[in-house]
JSON list of C-alpha atoms in Angstrom, two decimals:
[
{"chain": "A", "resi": 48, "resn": "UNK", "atom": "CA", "xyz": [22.03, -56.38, 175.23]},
{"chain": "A", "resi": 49, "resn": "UNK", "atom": "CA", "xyz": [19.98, -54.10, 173.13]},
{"chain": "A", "resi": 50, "resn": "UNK", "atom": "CA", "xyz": [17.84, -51.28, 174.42]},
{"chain": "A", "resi": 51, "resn": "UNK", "atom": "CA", "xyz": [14.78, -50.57, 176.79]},
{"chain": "A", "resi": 52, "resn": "UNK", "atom": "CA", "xyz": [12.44, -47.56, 176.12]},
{"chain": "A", "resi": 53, "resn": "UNK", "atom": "CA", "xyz": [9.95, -45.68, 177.60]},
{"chain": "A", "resi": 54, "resn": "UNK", "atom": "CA", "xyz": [7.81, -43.16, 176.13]},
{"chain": "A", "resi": 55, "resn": "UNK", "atom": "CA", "xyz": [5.37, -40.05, 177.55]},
{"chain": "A", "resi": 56, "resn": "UNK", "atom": "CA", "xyz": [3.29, -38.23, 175.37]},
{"chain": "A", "resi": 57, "resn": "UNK", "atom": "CA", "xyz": [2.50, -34.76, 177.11]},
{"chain": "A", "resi": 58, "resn": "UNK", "atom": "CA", "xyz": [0.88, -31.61, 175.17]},
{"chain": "A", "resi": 59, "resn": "UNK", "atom": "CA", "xyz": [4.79, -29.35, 174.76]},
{"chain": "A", "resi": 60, "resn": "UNK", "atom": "CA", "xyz": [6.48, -32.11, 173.80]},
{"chain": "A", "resi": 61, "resn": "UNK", "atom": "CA", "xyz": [7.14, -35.90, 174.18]},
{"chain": "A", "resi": 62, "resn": "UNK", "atom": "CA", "xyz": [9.80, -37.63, 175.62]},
{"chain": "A", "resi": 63, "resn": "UNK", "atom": "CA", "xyz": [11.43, -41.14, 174.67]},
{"chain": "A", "resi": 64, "resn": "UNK", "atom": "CA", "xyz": [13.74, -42.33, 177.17]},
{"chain": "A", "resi": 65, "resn": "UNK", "atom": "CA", "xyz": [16.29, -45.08, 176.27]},
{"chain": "A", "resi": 66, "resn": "UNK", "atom": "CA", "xyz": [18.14, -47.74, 178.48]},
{"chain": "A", "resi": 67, "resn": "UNK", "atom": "CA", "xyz": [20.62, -49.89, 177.60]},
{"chain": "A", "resi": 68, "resn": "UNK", "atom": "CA", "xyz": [23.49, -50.09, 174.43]},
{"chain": "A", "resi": 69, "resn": "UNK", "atom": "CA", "xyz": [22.00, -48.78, 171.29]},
{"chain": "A", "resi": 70, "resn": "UNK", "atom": "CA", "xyz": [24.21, -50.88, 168.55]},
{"chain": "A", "resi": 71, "resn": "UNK", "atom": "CA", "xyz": [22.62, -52.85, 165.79]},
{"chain": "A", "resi": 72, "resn": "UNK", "atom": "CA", "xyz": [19.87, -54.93, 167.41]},
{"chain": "A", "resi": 73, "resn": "UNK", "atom": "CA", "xyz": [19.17, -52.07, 169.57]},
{"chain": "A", "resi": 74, "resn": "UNK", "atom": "CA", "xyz": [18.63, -49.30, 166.55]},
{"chain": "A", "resi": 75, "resn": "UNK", "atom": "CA", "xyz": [15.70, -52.16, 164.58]},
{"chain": "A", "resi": 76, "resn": "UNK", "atom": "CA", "xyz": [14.06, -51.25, 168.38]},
{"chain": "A", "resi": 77, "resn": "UNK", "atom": "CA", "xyz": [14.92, -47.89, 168.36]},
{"chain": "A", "resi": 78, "resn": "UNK", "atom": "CA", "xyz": [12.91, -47.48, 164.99]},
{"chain": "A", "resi": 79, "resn": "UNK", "atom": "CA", "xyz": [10.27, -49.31, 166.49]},
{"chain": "A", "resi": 80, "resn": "UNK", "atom": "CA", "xyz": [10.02, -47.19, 169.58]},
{"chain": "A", "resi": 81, "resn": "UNK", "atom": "CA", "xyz": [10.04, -43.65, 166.89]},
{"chain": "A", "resi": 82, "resn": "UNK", "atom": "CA", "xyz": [7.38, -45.23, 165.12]},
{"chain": "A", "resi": 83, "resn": "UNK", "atom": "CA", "xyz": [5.28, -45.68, 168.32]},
{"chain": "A", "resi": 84, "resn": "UNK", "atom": "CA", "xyz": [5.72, -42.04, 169.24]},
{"chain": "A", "resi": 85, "resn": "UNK", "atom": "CA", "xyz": [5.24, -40.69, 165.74]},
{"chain": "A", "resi": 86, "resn": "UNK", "atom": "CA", "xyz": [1.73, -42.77, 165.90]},
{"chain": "A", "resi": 87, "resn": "UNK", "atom": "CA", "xyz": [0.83, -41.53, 169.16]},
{"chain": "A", "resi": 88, "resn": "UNK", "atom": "CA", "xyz": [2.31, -37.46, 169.79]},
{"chain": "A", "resi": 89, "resn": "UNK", "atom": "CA", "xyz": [2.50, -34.24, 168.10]},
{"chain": "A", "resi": 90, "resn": "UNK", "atom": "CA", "xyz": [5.28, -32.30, 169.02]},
{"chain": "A", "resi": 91, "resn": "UNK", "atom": "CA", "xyz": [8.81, -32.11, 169.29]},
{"chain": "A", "resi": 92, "resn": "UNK", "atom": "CA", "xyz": [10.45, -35.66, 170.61]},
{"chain": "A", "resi": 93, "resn": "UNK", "atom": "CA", "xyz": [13.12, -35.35, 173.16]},
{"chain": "A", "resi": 94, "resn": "UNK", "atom": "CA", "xyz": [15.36, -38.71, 173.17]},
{"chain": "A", "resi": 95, "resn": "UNK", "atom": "CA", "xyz": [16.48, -38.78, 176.62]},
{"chain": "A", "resi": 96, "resn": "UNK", "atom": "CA", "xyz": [19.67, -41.11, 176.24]},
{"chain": "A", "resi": 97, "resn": "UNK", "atom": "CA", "xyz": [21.02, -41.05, 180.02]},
{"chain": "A", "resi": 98, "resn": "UNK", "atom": "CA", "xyz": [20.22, -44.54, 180.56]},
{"chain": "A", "resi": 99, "resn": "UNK", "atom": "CA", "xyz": [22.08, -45.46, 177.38]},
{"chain": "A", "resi": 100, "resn": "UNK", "atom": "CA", "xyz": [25.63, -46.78, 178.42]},
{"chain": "A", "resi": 101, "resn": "UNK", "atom": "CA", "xyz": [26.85, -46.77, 175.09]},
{"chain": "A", "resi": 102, "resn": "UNK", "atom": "CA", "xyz": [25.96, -46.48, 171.13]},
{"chain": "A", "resi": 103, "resn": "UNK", "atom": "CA", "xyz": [27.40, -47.26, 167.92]},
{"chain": "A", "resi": 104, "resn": "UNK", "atom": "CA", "xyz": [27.73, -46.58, 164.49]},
{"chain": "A", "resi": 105, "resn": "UNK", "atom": "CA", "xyz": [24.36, -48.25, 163.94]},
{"chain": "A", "resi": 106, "resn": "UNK", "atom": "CA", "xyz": [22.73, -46.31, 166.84]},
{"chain": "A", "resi": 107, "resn": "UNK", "atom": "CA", "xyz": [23.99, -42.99, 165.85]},
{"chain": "A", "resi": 108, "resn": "UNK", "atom": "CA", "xyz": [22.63, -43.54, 162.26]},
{"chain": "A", "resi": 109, "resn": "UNK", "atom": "CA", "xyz": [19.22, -44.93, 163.45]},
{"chain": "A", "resi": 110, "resn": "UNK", "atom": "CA", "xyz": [18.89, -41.33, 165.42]},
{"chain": "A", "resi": 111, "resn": "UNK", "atom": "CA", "xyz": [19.78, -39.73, 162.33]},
{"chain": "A", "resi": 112, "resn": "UNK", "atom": "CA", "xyz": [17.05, -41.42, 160.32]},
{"chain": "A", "resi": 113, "resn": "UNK", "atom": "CA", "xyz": [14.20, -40.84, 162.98]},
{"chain": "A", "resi": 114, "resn": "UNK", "atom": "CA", "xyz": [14.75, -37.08, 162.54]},
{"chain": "A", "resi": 115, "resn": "UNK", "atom": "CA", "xyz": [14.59, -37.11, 158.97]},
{"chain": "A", "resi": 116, "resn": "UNK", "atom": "CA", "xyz": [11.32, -39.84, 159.86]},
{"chain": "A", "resi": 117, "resn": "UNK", "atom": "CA", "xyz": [10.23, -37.31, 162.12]},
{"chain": "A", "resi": 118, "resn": "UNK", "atom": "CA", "xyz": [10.84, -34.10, 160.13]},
{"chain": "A", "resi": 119, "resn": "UNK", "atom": "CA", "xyz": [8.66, -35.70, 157.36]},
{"chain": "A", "resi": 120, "resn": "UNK", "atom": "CA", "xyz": [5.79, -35.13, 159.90]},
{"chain": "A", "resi": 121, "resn": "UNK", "atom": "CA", "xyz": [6.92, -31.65, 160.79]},
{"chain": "A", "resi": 122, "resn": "UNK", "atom": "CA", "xyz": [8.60, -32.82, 164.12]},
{"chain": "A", "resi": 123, "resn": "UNK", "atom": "CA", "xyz": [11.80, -32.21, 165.53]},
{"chain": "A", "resi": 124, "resn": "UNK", "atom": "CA", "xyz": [14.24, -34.87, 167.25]},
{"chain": "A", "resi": 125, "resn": "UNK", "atom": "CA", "xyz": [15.79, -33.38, 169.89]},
{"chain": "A", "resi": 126, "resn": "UNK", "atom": "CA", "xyz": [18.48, -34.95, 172.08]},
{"chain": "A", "resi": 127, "resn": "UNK", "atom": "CA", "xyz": [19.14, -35.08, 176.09]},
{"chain": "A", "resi": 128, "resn": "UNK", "atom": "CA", "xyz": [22.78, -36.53, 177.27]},
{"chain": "A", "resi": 129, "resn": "UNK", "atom": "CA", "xyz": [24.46, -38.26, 174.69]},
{"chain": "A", "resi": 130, "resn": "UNK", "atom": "CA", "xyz": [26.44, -41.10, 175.46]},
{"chain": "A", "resi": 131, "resn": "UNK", "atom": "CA", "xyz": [29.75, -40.23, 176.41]},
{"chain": "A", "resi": 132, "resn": "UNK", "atom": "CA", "xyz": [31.64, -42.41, 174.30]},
{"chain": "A", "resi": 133, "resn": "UNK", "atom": "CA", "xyz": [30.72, -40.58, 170.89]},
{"chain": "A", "resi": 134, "resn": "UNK", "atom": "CA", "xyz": [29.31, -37.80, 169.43]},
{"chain": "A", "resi": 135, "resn": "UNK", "atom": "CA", "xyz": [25.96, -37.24, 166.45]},
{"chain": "A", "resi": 136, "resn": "UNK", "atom": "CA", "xyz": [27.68, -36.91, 162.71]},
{"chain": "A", "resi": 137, "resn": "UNK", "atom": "CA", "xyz": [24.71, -36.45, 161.01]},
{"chain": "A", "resi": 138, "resn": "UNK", "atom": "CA", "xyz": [25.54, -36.14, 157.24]},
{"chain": "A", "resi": 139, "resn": "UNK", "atom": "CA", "xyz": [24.47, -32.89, 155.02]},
{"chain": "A", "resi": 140, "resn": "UNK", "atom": "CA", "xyz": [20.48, -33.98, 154.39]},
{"chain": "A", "resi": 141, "resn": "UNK", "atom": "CA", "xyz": [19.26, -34.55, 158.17]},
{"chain": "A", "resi": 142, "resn": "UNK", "atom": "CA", "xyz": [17.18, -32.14, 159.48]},
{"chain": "A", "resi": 143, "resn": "UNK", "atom": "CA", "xyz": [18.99, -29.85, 162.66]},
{"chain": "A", "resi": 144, "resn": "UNK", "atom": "CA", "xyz": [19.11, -32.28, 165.93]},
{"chain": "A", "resi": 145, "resn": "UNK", "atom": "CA", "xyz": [19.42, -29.83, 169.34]},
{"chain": "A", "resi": 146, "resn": "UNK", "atom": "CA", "xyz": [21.36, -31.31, 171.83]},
{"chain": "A", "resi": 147, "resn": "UNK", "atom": "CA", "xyz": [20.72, -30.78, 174.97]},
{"chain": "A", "resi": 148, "resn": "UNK", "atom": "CA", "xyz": [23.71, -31.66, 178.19]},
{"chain": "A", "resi": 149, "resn": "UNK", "atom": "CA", "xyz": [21.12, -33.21, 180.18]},
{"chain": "A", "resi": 150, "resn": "UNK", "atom": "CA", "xyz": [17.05, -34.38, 180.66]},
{"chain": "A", "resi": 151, "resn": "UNK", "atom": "CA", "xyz": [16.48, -31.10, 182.64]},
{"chain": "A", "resi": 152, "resn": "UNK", "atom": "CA", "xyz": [17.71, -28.84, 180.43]},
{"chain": "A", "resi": 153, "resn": "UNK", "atom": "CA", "xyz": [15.54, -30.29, 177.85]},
{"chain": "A", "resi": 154, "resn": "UNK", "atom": "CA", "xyz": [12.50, -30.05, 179.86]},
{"chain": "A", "resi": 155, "resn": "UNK", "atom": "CA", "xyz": [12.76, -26.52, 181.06]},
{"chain": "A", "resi": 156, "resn": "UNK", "atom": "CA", "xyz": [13.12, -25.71, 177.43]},
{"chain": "A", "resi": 157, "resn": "UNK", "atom": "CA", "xyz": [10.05, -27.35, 176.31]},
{"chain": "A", "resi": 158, "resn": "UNK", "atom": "CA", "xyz": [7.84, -26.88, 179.80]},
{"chain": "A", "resi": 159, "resn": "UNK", "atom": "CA", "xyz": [8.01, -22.79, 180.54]},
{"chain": "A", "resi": 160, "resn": "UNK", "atom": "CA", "xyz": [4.55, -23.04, 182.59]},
{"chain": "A", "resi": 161, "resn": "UNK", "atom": "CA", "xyz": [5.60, -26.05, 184.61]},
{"chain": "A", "resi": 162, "resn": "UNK", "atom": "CA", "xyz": [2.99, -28.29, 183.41]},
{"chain": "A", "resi": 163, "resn": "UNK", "atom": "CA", "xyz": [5.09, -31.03, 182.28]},
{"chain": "A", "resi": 164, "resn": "UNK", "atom": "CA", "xyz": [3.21, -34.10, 183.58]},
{"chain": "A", "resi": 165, "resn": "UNK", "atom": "CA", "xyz": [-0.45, -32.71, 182.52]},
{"chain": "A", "resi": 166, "resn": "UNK", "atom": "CA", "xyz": [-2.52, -34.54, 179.75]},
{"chain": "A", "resi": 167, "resn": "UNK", "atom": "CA", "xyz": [0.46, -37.00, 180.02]},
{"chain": "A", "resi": 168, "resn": "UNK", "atom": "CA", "xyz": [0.40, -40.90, 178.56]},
{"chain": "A", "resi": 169, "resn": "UNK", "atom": "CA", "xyz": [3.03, -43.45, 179.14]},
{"chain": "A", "resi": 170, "resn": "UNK", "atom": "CA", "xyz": [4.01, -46.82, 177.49]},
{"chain": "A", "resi": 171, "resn": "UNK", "atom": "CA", "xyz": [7.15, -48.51, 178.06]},
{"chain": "A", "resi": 172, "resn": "UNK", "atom": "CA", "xyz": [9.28, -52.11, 177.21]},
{"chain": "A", "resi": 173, "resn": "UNK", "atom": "CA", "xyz": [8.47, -54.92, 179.58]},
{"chain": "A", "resi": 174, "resn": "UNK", "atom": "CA", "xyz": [11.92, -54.74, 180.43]},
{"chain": "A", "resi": 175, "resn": "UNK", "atom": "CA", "xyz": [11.87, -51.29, 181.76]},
{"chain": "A", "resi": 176, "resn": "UNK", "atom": "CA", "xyz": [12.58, -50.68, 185.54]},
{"chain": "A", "resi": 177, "resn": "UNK", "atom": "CA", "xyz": [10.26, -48.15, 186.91]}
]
């Protein structure tokens, strides 16, 4: 199984939310989905991984490349519940990755005036549950 996504573009920050096992097949989507929200928001990108029931060695380099994809544009990759099975290496050249325990955390970082959902857009996979 490889992964599902789901992105929101809102005016603090945006927020890509993955479902699914982020291994090899999963990190060509991944790049996909980083692509899509470096085409479409400005801002930091929160990857909110608390669907994710598992990465791998692929998965935790594709993350590492999208913030050095996403620093190039003068973003930041920021990260929301990591899988529990493994933890971010990223190697001496990527850009700093926060990491945040959970989705809200992340949030009330990014949304101090409580206007998360204003000005927001959505796209997702087909094969994401709402």
């Amino acid at each position: 199984m490889t992964i599902e996504w789901h992105y929101t573009a809102g005016e603090d920050f945006s927020l890509l939310s993955l479902s699914g096992h982020l291994g090899p097949e999963g990190a060509h989507r991944f790049a996909g989905a980083v692509g899509w929200v470096m085409a479409r928001g400005t801002g930091p990108v929160v990857v909110d991984m608390s669907g994710l029931r598992s990465w791998s060695v692929n998965g935790q380099l594709a993350v590492i490349e999208a913030a050095r994809r996403l620093s190039a544009q003068g973003r930041s990759l920021e990260l929301a519940a990591i899988p529990a099975d493994g933890s971010l290496v990223p190697d001496g050249d990527c850009p700093p990755i926060t990491i945040h325990t959970d989705l809200a955390a992340a949030v009330a970082e990014h949304d101090a005036d409580g206007q998360s959902d204003v000005g927001q857009q959505q796209w997702r996979t087909d094969g994401w549950s709402a």
